[in-house]
Structure formats: structure tokens, C-alpha cells
Amino acid sequence: MKKLLNLFFVLIFTVAITSQLLAADKTPSDILTTAWNIDGKINFIATETTGMYVRDKFNVTISRVFSLSENKFRREYIFPPFLVGDLLIDDGTRSYYYQSQKKVLTISPSIFEPSQRESHNKLLKLILRNYNLVSSSDKYLGRDVSRISVYPADGRFPLLILWIDNQTNVILKREKYLPDGKIYEYSFYTDIDFNVIPNERLFVWIKPKEEFRVIEHKEKFIPLEEAGKYGPEIPYSFQKKGYECIGIKEVPGGIACQFSDGIKNFMVFNLESLPPIPPSSKKITTDGIRYSYWQIDSINGFAWNYKKESFLVIGMVERDIIEELIKSIR
Amino acid sequence: MRCNEVKRSLSAYFDGELSEDKMLKIKEHLKYCNSCASELRKIERIHGLMESFPVLEAGPYFEAQVIEKIERESTRKRHHLGLKLAIGFALGGILLFLVTFKYQPGQNEPAQSYASLDTYLQEYIETSGRHIAGNDPGLITAISSTGETAR
């Protein structure tokens, strides 16, 4: 019995040392790439807390999450009170989000669906191209983790920090920061258990007995190669300061290009007409085009009309980039 | 017969265009009615005067000229109608333009759309958040006006 116990401790020690050594051997890019691609391929059950700073406050959700290594995911909300009873099931093909109090079912494409994965992978490429990665060893939930800090080339503060489990490569904690160092988005797991395999039945959407309304979001992603068909007014080829259009999709009243440099994102909407703009917006003229500019927390908004087209830009984006964009659309 | 009825038929009586019965009745009336007899004499005098006028012959192109004049007149009327329609359409167009664009801003000013700014703000948060924050539509619900709006 004593021998067996000794063997067990030796085994644990070996695993710990091996995971440290393996992490030490890997470059920050390798660690990030592995973590990026592991999404949907690991079994675990955990509690997840997410927060995002919008409209002068942190909006927080707490949920119980179940991940099955076949691109399947389930989330049961436990906070805030108006989300209790809400349920998300992603079966790898479709995502079912049921709001129990509102009795509304929203069906969207799965986050594991190829076009979503494609733009997810493009983000990684952009991060690796535009940012500097710094890795350090850390502990989180008593586990050995690699702390990857993502720095802009000309910035003092990291814009993204990830705590990646050395053993499973799962991102256990993430924090996003503004260029001035203020945190504005985070998510972290607690009570994580990698030793269970969630039951397959948890990932099957079962219709509730009560009456409910169905909203189906048939998000139509347009391949970049086909973007030209939508006319020159779609600025898909615009590239500045590392930003690239990583996806085009249909939105209410028009079409949108999602631009990203890997961390910072903005969307350019080409619409039939503009929505009502905040009255507090400033009016600025650049190169003969007058545009409206406003800011909600870290998110900037720009709106202008050019000829018969209406453009709206929302995102974390510098004004000079938008002015370049305005000029490029002419 | 009454005088009014006789006077209305005197010209036809003079030309002999009435029925025998009516001719006799008018003849009887004229015997004792000086007023109607006086009217008949006036008609006889006018006819006598007209017979003394020389007969005028129409020129060789009279008919063609009349037809041309008639056609020109109808074309002029058509032009007037076209002009009126053009003016009508122009006024209608101006009115439509004013009604449609009166409350719309200029070329570079925001126009109104059916979707709200929140729709696009959520679209942005959801699209960019999906990559980093994971699959958390509840967070979007929480952000959108204290959970009152779906997504």
C-alpha cells in the first residue's frame, strides 16, 4: 500500500514537472494557438462569470457551463435574476437560446459552424501579426497556467491577458483592456471539473411545454471573395494599421463588414438609411464629407451619407482610421 | 293655338316644313292675331332682303384651308393639354419632393431608418464579443437596456 502511495505521488510530481516543462518549451504564440484551437474539444463543467463595461456599468452574468468535446456547449444562467432559467444550447450546428421569462427562443448558427470558426481563426492570425505576446507562469484555481499578455506594438498596457491551463490548454480566465489600461471586459471559470463527461442529452434542445415565440437569426456570412459583387461601396479591401475585414454579413437594412486588428474591432454598416443618431453627436467635416461622431463608453460611433449610400461605423476605433475609411469609400 | 307656340313655329311655317294640320291651325291663328301676323311679316322681309344679296362663290382652296385650320386648332389644343399635363407633373413632382425630403437631412446628414442604433450596437457587441467572450447571449441581453431587449 505504501509503495502504491509513493508511486502515486511520483506520478503526480512527474505530470506537474512535465506540464511545466512543456509550457516552458512552447513559445507564447504556440500556447495561444493551441488554446485558440482547443475551443469545443475538451470536456468540462464549470461556473463562468462574464462582465462587460457598457453604459457606465459592468454588466455581469454568472452561469453554469457544460462543454463536450464534440463542439457542444450548454449554459444555464444563475445571475442576474432576470436571466435565471434562461438556457443556451449549442449542438455544433445551431445555437438555441431560450429566455424562460420572456418565453422567447432565439435560434442562431453555432459558434462552431465553419464560417464562424473561419473568422475566429482569422482573429488569431491578426493577433499574431499585429501584437507582441509575453508569456509568464502563473497559478489560477490552484492549477499551473501560462499567462499570455497581448501588447500593441506601440502600447505600454496589454489589451488582452489570458490565463491558459497548462494541462488542458483551456483558457480559464480572460481580461480585455482599453489602451489606457482600464479593464472593460472579462470572463473566468470557477469550480471547473475536467474529470467529468457531460451527458449528451444536455446538448439536445427540448421544446418546453409552454407556448413560446421563435426568433430565427439566419446570419448570412458572405465570403470575402464574393464581397465585390456587393459593389464598391463595401469597403472590404480597406486596410489600415493592421485592421482587415474578417467577415461580411447581412444585417437589418443592409450589409456589414467586421474589421479587426485581432483585438480591437469595428463594424462598418452599409445601410439603406441611418438609424436615429444620438443628439449629442458632434458634426465633423472631413474631405468635404460631413459625418456625425459620438462615444458610448469605449465604443465610438460614426455616421454619414454619401451619394445614395448610408454608412454607420460602431466600434473601438480611432477617428483617423474612420476618416481614412470615409475617403476610401469615395 | 297660343301665340308663343305659333311664334316658335313661324319660321318652319314660312318654309312650309310643318304638317298640313299644323299649317291650317297657324293660318287660322294669324287671321285674328295681329302680333303673330306682324312676326310673320318680319320673317318675310328678312327673306326678301337675303334674296337680294349676290351669291358668293368659295375659292378653290377654301375646303383645304378650312380642314387645315381645323387640324391646326386641334393640335394647338393638344399642345395646350400637353403643356398643362407637364406643368401638372412638375408641380406634383415638386410637391412629392418637398413631402419626401422636407424632414430629411442634407447629403451628409443622418436619415431615419426602421432599425434603431441599439440594433447595430448589439450586432457589433455580439459579433466582436463572440470571438473573445464566448457564447454568452445573456450578456448581450444584460447589456441591452437592463434585460428588456432580447439579444
Coordinates of C-alpha atoms in Angstrom, one line a residue:
Chain A
M1 CA 0.0 0.0 0.0
K2 CA 2.8 2.4 0.9
K3 CA 4.6 1.6 -2.4
L4 CA 1.4 2.3 -4.3
L5 CA 1.0 5.7 -2.5
N6 CA 4.6 6.5 -3.3
L7 CA 4.1 5.6 -6.9
F8 CA 1.0 7.9 -7.0
F9 CA 3.0 10.8 -5.6
V10 CA 5.8 10.2 -8.1
L11 CA 3.3 10.1 -10.9
I12 CA 1.7 13.4 -9.8
F13 CA 5.1 15.0 -9.5
T14 CA 6.1 13.8 -12.9
V15 CA 2.9 15.1 -14.5
A16 CA 3.4 18.5 -12.8
I17 CA 7.0 18.8 -13.9
T18 CA 6.2 17.6 -17.4
S19 CA 3.4 20.2 -17.8
Q20 CA 5.7 23.0 -16.6
L21 CA 8.5 21.8 -19.0
L22 CA 6.1 21.5 -21.9
A23 CA 4.8 25.0 -21.2
A24 CA 8.3 26.3 -20.9
D25 CA 9.2 24.8 -24.2
K26 CA 6.4 26.4 -26.1
T27 CA 6.5 29.9 -27.4
P28 CA 3.7 32.3 -26.4
S29 CA 2.4 32.1 -30.0
D30 CA 2.3 28.3 -29.7
I31 CA 0.4 28.4 -26.4
L32 CA -2.1 30.9 -27.7
T33 CA -2.6 29.0 -31.0
T34 CA -3.2 25.7 -29.1
A35 CA -5.7 27.4 -26.7
W36 CA -7.5 29.1 -29.6
N37 CA -8.0 25.8 -31.4
I38 CA -8.9 23.7 -28.4
D39 CA -12.3 25.5 -28.0
G40 CA -15.1 22.9 -28.2
K41 CA -12.7 19.9 -27.9
I42 CA -12.5 19.5 -24.2
N43 CA -14.9 18.0 -21.7
F44 CA -15.6 20.1 -18.6
I45 CA -18.2 21.5 -16.3
A46 CA -17.7 24.9 -14.6
T47 CA -19.2 28.1 -13.4
E48 CA -18.4 31.1 -15.6
T49 CA -18.6 34.7 -14.7
T50 CA -18.6 37.3 -17.5
G51 CA -18.6 41.1 -17.4
M52 CA -18.6 43.9 -19.9
Y53 CA -18.5 47.6 -19.2
V54 CA -21.2 49.3 -21.2
R55 CA -23.4 52.3 -20.4
D56 CA -21.4 53.3 -17.3
K57 CA -21.6 50.0 -15.5
F58 CA -20.3 46.5 -15.5
N59 CA -23.0 44.1 -16.8
V60 CA -22.3 40.7 -15.2
T61 CA -23.7 37.2 -15.8
I62 CA -23.0 34.0 -13.9
S63 CA -23.8 30.7 -15.4
R64 CA -23.1 27.0 -15.2
V65 CA -21.4 25.8 -18.3
F66 CA -21.1 22.3 -19.8
S67 CA -18.6 21.6 -22.6
L68 CA -18.5 18.4 -24.5
S69 CA -15.5 17.6 -26.7
E70 CA -17.7 17.4 -29.9
N71 CA -18.3 21.1 -30.4
K72 CA -21.2 21.0 -28.0
F73 CA -21.9 23.6 -25.3
R74 CA -24.6 24.3 -22.7
R75 CA -25.1 27.4 -20.5
E76 CA -27.6 27.7 -17.6
Y77 CA -27.9 31.2 -16.2
I78 CA -27.9 31.8 -12.5
F79 CA -27.3 35.5 -12.3
P80 CA -28.7 38.2 -12.7
P81 CA -32.2 37.4 -11.5
F82 CA -33.9 38.3 -14.9
L83 CA -31.7 35.7 -16.6
V84 CA -32.4 32.9 -14.1
G85 CA -34.0 30.0 -16.0
D86 CA -32.5 31.1 -19.4
L87 CA -30.7 28.4 -21.2
L88 CA -28.3 28.2 -24.2
I89 CA -27.6 25.0 -26.1
D90 CA -25.1 24.9 -28.9
D91 CA -25.3 21.5 -30.6
G92 CA -22.5 22.2 -33.0
T93 CA -24.9 23.1 -35.8
R94 CA -27.3 25.5 -34.2
S95 CA -27.4 27.6 -31.1
Y96 CA -30.7 27.7 -29.1
Y97 CA -31.0 30.5 -26.6
Y98 CA -34.3 30.2 -24.6
Q99 CA -35.4 33.1 -22.5
S100 CA -37.7 31.4 -20.0
Q101 CA -39.2 34.5 -18.5
K102 CA -39.9 36.2 -21.9
K103 CA -40.8 32.8 -23.4
V104 CA -38.6 33.5 -26.5
L105 CA -36.4 31.1 -28.3
T106 CA -33.6 32.6 -30.4
I107 CA -32.0 30.2 -32.9
S108 CA -28.7 31.2 -34.4
P109 CA -25.9 29.4 -36.2
S110 CA -23.5 27.5 -33.9
I111 CA -20.2 29.3 -32.9
F112 CA -18.6 26.1 -34.1
E113 CA -20.0 26.4 -37.6
P114 CA -17.3 26.7 -40.3
S115 CA -17.8 30.3 -41.2
Q116 CA -17.7 31.4 -37.5
R117 CA -14.6 29.3 -37.0
E118 CA -13.0 30.8 -40.1
S119 CA -13.4 34.4 -38.8
H120 CA -12.3 33.1 -35.3
N121 CA -9.1 31.8 -36.8
K122 CA -8.5 35.0 -38.8
L123 CA -8.5 36.8 -35.5
L124 CA -5.7 34.7 -34.2
K125 CA -3.7 35.4 -37.3
L126 CA -4.2 39.1 -36.9
I127 CA -3.2 39.0 -33.2
L128 CA 0.0 37.1 -34.1
R129 CA 0.7 39.6 -36.8
N130 CA -0.1 42.9 -35.1
Y131 CA 0.7 42.3 -31.4
N132 CA 3.5 41.3 -29.2
L133 CA 2.9 38.3 -26.9
V134 CA 4.6 38.0 -23.5
S135 CA 4.3 34.7 -21.5
S136 CA 4.8 34.1 -17.8
S137 CA 3.9 31.3 -15.4
D138 CA 1.1 31.8 -13.0
K139 CA -1.4 29.9 -10.9
Y140 CA -5.1 30.0 -11.2
L141 CA -7.7 27.9 -9.3
G142 CA -4.6 26.0 -7.9
R143 CA -3.6 25.0 -11.4
D144 CA -0.5 25.8 -13.4
V145 CA -1.3 28.3 -16.1
S146 CA 0.5 30.3 -18.7
R147 CA -0.3 34.0 -18.5
I148 CA -0.3 35.4 -22.0
S149 CA -0.3 39.2 -22.3
V150 CA -1.0 40.7 -25.7
Y151 CA 0.6 44.1 -26.2
P152 CA 0.1 46.5 -29.0
A153 CA 3.4 47.4 -30.8
D154 CA 3.3 51.0 -29.5
G155 CA 1.5 50.5 -26.2
R156 CA 2.5 50.3 -22.6
F157 CA -0.5 48.3 -21.5
P158 CA -1.6 44.9 -22.7
L159 CA -5.0 44.9 -24.4
L160 CA -5.7 41.3 -23.6
I161 CA -4.5 38.9 -20.9
L162 CA -5.3 35.2 -21.0
W163 CA -4.7 32.6 -18.3
I164 CA -4.3 29.3 -20.2
D165 CA -4.3 25.9 -18.4
N166 CA -1.0 24.1 -19.0
Q167 CA -2.6 20.7 -18.8
T168 CA -5.7 21.1 -21.0
N169 CA -4.9 24.4 -22.9
V170 CA -8.3 25.7 -21.9
I171 CA -8.5 29.5 -21.4
L172 CA -9.6 29.7 -17.8
K173 CA -9.6 33.4 -17.5
R174 CA -9.5 36.4 -19.8
E175 CA -9.4 40.2 -19.4
K176 CA -9.7 42.9 -22.1
Y177 CA -8.3 46.3 -21.5
L178 CA -8.6 49.7 -23.1
P179 CA -5.4 51.4 -24.4
D180 CA -5.3 53.5 -21.2
G181 CA -5.1 50.3 -19.1
K182 CA -8.7 50.2 -17.9
I183 CA -10.4 46.8 -17.9
Y184 CA -13.7 46.7 -19.8
E185 CA -14.4 43.0 -20.4
Y186 CA -13.6 39.8 -18.5
S187 CA -14.6 36.2 -18.1
F188 CA -13.4 33.5 -15.8
Y189 CA -14.2 30.0 -14.7
T190 CA -14.5 28.8 -11.2
D191 CA -15.5 25.3 -9.8
I192 CA -14.0 23.8 -13.0
D193 CA -14.0 20.0 -13.3
F194 CA -12.2 18.3 -16.2
N195 CA -12.9 14.8 -14.9
V196 CA -16.5 14.6 -16.0
I197 CA -18.0 13.9 -19.3
P198 CA -21.3 15.8 -19.5
N199 CA -24.3 13.7 -20.7
E200 CA -25.0 14.1 -24.4
R201 CA -28.7 14.7 -23.6
L202 CA -27.7 18.0 -22.1
F203 CA -26.9 19.3 -25.6
V204 CA -30.2 18.4 -27.1
W205 CA -32.8 21.2 -27.3
I206 CA -36.1 20.0 -25.9
K207 CA -39.2 22.1 -26.6
P208 CA -40.8 23.5 -23.4
K209 CA -44.4 22.6 -22.8
E210 CA -45.4 26.3 -22.5
E211 CA -46.1 28.4 -25.6
F212 CA -43.1 30.4 -26.8
R213 CA -42.1 32.7 -29.6
V214 CA -39.3 31.8 -32.0
I215 CA -36.8 34.3 -33.5
E216 CA -34.5 32.8 -36.1
H217 CA -31.3 34.6 -36.9
K218 CA -30.2 33.2 -40.3
E219 CA -27.0 35.0 -40.2
K220 CA -25.7 35.0 -43.8
F221 CA -22.0 35.3 -44.0
I222 CA -20.7 36.4 -47.3
P223 CA -17.3 35.1 -48.3
L224 CA -14.8 37.9 -48.8
E225 CA -14.1 36.6 -52.3
E226 CA -17.7 37.4 -53.2
A227 CA -17.7 40.8 -51.5
G228 CA -17.0 42.6 -54.8
K229 CA -20.5 41.6 -56.0
Y230 CA -22.0 43.9 -53.4
G231 CA -20.5 46.9 -55.1
P232 CA -17.6 49.2 -54.4
E233 CA -19.4 50.8 -51.5
I234 CA -18.5 47.8 -49.3
P235 CA -15.0 48.8 -48.1
Y236 CA -13.9 45.2 -47.6
S237 CA -10.5 45.9 -49.1
F238 CA -9.7 48.7 -46.7
Q239 CA -6.7 48.0 -44.6
K240 CA -5.1 50.4 -42.2
K241 CA -2.9 50.0 -39.0
G242 CA -3.4 46.2 -39.2
Y243 CA -7.1 46.3 -39.5
E244 CA -8.7 43.9 -42.0
C245 CA -12.2 43.0 -42.9
I246 CA -12.6 39.5 -41.5
G247 CA -16.2 38.9 -42.3
I248 CA -19.2 40.2 -44.2
K249 CA -22.7 39.5 -43.1
E250 CA -26.3 40.6 -43.8
V251 CA -27.8 42.8 -41.1
P252 CA -31.2 44.5 -40.8
G253 CA -31.4 47.1 -43.6
G254 CA -28.1 46.3 -45.2
I255 CA -24.8 44.7 -45.0
A256 CA -21.9 44.9 -42.6
C257 CA -18.1 44.4 -42.7
Q258 CA -16.4 43.4 -39.5
F259 CA -13.0 44.9 -39.2
S260 CA -10.4 43.7 -36.7
D261 CA -6.8 44.0 -35.9
G262 CA -7.1 40.9 -33.8
I263 CA -8.2 42.6 -30.5
K264 CA -9.9 45.8 -31.5
N265 CA -12.9 45.6 -33.6
F266 CA -15.3 47.8 -35.5
M267 CA -18.1 47.2 -37.9
V268 CA -18.9 49.2 -41.0
F269 CA -22.6 49.1 -41.8
N270 CA -23.7 50.0 -45.3
L271 CA -27.4 50.7 -44.8
E272 CA -30.4 51.8 -46.8
S273 CA -30.8 54.6 -44.3
L274 CA -29.3 55.5 -41.0
P275 CA -30.9 54.9 -37.6
P276 CA -31.5 57.9 -35.3
I277 CA -28.2 59.3 -34.2
P278 CA -27.6 60.5 -30.6
P279 CA -28.4 64.2 -30.4
S280 CA -25.2 64.8 -28.5
S281 CA -23.1 63.7 -31.5
K282 CA -20.6 66.1 -32.9
K283 CA -20.7 67.1 -36.6
I284 CA -17.3 66.9 -38.3
T285 CA -16.4 67.6 -41.9
T286 CA -13.5 65.7 -43.5
D287 CA -12.6 66.0 -47.1
G288 CA -16.0 67.6 -47.9
I289 CA -18.0 64.9 -46.2
R290 CA -19.9 65.7 -43.1
Y291 CA -20.2 62.9 -40.5
S292 CA -21.6 62.5 -37.0
Y293 CA -19.4 61.3 -34.3
W294 CA -20.3 60.1 -30.8
Q295 CA -19.0 57.9 -28.0
I296 CA -20.7 55.4 -25.6
D297 CA -18.1 54.3 -23.1
S298 CA -15.2 52.8 -25.1
I299 CA -17.4 52.4 -28.2
N300 CA -17.3 55.1 -30.9
G301 CA -19.9 55.7 -33.4
F302 CA -19.7 57.4 -36.8
A303 CA -22.5 58.0 -39.3
W304 CA -22.6 59.7 -42.7
N305 CA -24.4 59.7 -46.0
Y306 CA -22.5 59.7 -49.3
K307 CA -24.5 59.9 -52.5
K308 CA -27.3 57.5 -52.1
E309 CA -25.5 55.3 -49.5
S310 CA -25.7 55.5 -45.7
F311 CA -22.7 54.4 -43.6
L312 CA -22.5 53.6 -39.9
V313 CA -19.4 52.6 -38.0
I314 CA -19.5 51.2 -34.5
G315 CA -16.6 50.0 -32.5
M316 CA -13.3 50.6 -30.7
V317 CA -11.7 52.5 -33.5
E318 CA -9.6 55.7 -33.7
R319 CA -11.1 58.7 -35.5
D320 CA -8.2 59.0 -38.0
I321 CA -8.9 55.5 -39.3
I322 CA -12.5 56.3 -39.9
E323 CA -11.5 59.5 -41.7
E324 CA -9.3 57.3 -44.0
L325 CA -12.2 55.0 -44.4
I326 CA -14.5 57.8 -45.4
K327 CA -12.0 58.9 -48.0
S328 CA -11.6 55.4 -49.3
I329 CA -15.3 54.9 -50.0
R330 CA -15.5 57.8 -52.5
Chain B
M1 CA -103.1 77.7 -80.6
R2 CA -101.4 80.1 -78.3
C3 CA -99.2 82.9 -79.6
N4 CA -95.9 81.5 -78.1
E5 CA -96.4 78.2 -79.8
V6 CA -97.3 79.9 -83.1
K7 CA -94.2 82.3 -82.9
R8 CA -91.8 79.3 -82.3
S9 CA -93.2 77.6 -85.5
L10 CA -93.4 80.7 -87.8
S11 CA -90.1 80.1 -89.5
A12 CA -91.0 76.5 -90.3
Y13 CA -94.4 77.7 -91.4
F14 CA -92.8 80.2 -93.8
D15 CA -90.6 77.4 -95.2
G16 CA -93.7 75.0 -95.5
E17 CA -92.0 72.4 -93.3
L18 CA -95.0 71.7 -91.0
S19 CA -97.8 69.2 -91.2
E20 CA -100.9 70.2 -93.1
D21 CA -102.9 70.1 -89.9
K22 CA -100.5 72.4 -88.1
M23 CA -100.2 74.7 -91.1
L24 CA -104.0 75.2 -91.1
K25 CA -104.1 75.9 -87.4
I26 CA -101.4 78.6 -87.6
K27 CA -103.1 80.1 -90.7
E28 CA -106.3 80.4 -88.7
H29 CA -104.5 81.9 -85.7
L30 CA -102.7 84.5 -87.9
K31 CA -106.1 85.8 -89.2
Y32 CA -107.1 87.2 -85.9
C33 CA -103.8 87.7 -84.1
N34 CA -102.0 90.9 -85.3
S35 CA -98.9 90.3 -83.1
C36 CA -98.2 86.9 -84.8
A37 CA -99.1 88.2 -88.2
S38 CA -96.6 91.1 -87.6
E39 CA -93.9 88.5 -86.8
L40 CA -94.6 86.6 -90.0
R41 CA -94.2 89.8 -92.0
K42 CA -90.8 90.4 -90.4
I43 CA -89.6 86.9 -91.5
E44 CA -90.9 87.6 -95.0
R45 CA -89.0 90.9 -95.1
I46 CA -85.7 89.2 -93.9
H47 CA -86.0 86.5 -96.5
G48 CA -86.7 89.2 -99.2
L49 CA -83.5 91.0 -98.2
M50 CA -81.4 87.8 -98.2
E51 CA -82.6 87.0 -101.8
S52 CA -81.3 90.4 -103.0
F53 CA -77.7 89.6 -101.8
P54 CA -75.2 88.4 -104.6
V55 CA -74.2 84.7 -104.3
L56 CA -70.5 84.4 -103.2
E57 CA -68.5 81.5 -104.6
A58 CA -65.9 79.8 -102.4
G59 CA -62.3 79.9 -103.6
P60 CA -60.6 76.8 -105.0
Y61 CA -58.6 76.1 -101.8
F62 CA -61.4 77.0 -99.4
E63 CA -62.2 73.5 -98.3
A64 CA -58.5 72.5 -97.8
Q65 CA -57.9 75.7 -95.9
V66 CA -60.8 75.0 -93.6
I67 CA -59.6 71.5 -92.9
E68 CA -56.0 72.7 -92.3
K69 CA -57.4 75.4 -89.9
I70 CA -59.4 72.8 -88.0
E71 CA -56.4 70.5 -87.7
R72 CA -54.1 73.3 -86.5
E73 CA -56.7 74.3 -83.9
S74 CA -57.0 70.8 -82.6
T75 CA -53.1 70.4 -82.5
R76 CA -52.9 73.7 -80.6
K77 CA -55.4 72.3 -78.1
R78 CA -53.4 69.1 -77.8
H79 CA -50.2 71.2 -77.1
H80 CA -52.1 73.1 -74.5
L81 CA -53.2 69.8 -72.9
G82 CA -49.6 68.5 -73.0
L83 CA -48.3 71.8 -71.5
K84 CA -50.9 71.6 -68.8
L85 CA -50.0 68.0 -68.1
A86 CA -46.3 68.8 -68.0
I87 CA -46.9 71.7 -65.6
G88 CA -49.2 69.4 -63.5
F89 CA -46.5 66.7 -63.3
A90 CA -43.8 69.2 -62.5
L91 CA -45.9 70.7 -59.7
G92 CA -46.7 67.2 -58.5
G93 CA -43.0 66.3 -58.5
I94 CA -42.0 69.4 -56.6
L95 CA -44.8 68.6 -54.0
L96 CA -43.6 65.0 -53.7
F97 CA -40.0 66.1 -53.3
L98 CA -41.0 68.6 -50.6
V99 CA -43.1 66.0 -48.8
T100 CA -40.4 63.3 -49.1
F101 CA -37.3 65.3 -48.3
K102 CA -38.6 68.1 -46.1
Y103 CA -37.6 66.5 -42.9
Q104 CA -34.7 64.6 -44.2
P105 CA -31.3 66.0 -43.7
G106 CA -28.9 67.0 -46.4
Q107 CA -26.5 64.8 -48.2
N108 CA -24.2 64.2 -45.3
E109 CA -26.8 64.3 -42.5
P110 CA -28.2 61.2 -41.0
A111 CA -31.5 60.0 -42.5
Q112 CA -34.0 57.9 -40.5
S113 CA -34.2 54.1 -40.6
Y114 CA -36.5 51.5 -39.3
A115 CA -33.9 49.8 -37.1
S116 CA -32.6 51.6 -34.0
L117 CA -29.0 52.3 -33.2
D118 CA -29.2 49.7 -30.5
T119 CA -29.8 47.0 -33.1
Y120 CA -26.5 47.8 -34.7
L121 CA -24.7 48.3 -31.4
Q122 CA -25.9 44.8 -30.3
E123 CA -24.8 43.5 -33.6
Y124 CA -21.3 44.9 -33.0
I125 CA -21.1 43.6 -29.4
E126 CA -22.4 40.2 -30.4
T127 CA -20.1 39.8 -33.4
S128 CA -17.0 41.0 -31.7
G129 CA -17.9 39.5 -28.3
R130 CA -18.4 36.1 -29.8
H131 CA -14.7 35.7 -30.5
I132 CA -13.4 36.7 -27.1
A133 CA -16.2 36.5 -24.6
G134 CA -17.5 33.2 -25.9
N135 CA -21.1 32.1 -26.4
D136 CA -22.9 34.3 -23.9
P137 CA -26.1 35.8 -25.4
G138 CA -27.2 36.5 -21.8
L139 CA -24.5 39.1 -21.5
I140 CA -25.9 40.9 -24.6
T141 CA -29.4 40.7 -23.0
A142 CA -28.0 42.1 -19.8
I143 CA -26.3 45.0 -21.7
S144 CA -29.3 45.8 -23.7
S145 CA -31.4 48.1 -21.5
T146 CA -31.4 46.1 -18.3
G147 CA -32.5 43.0 -20.0
E148 CA -35.6 44.4 -21.6
T149 CA -34.4 43.7 -25.1
A150 CA -33.7 40.3 -26.4
R151 CA -30.2 39.7 -27.8

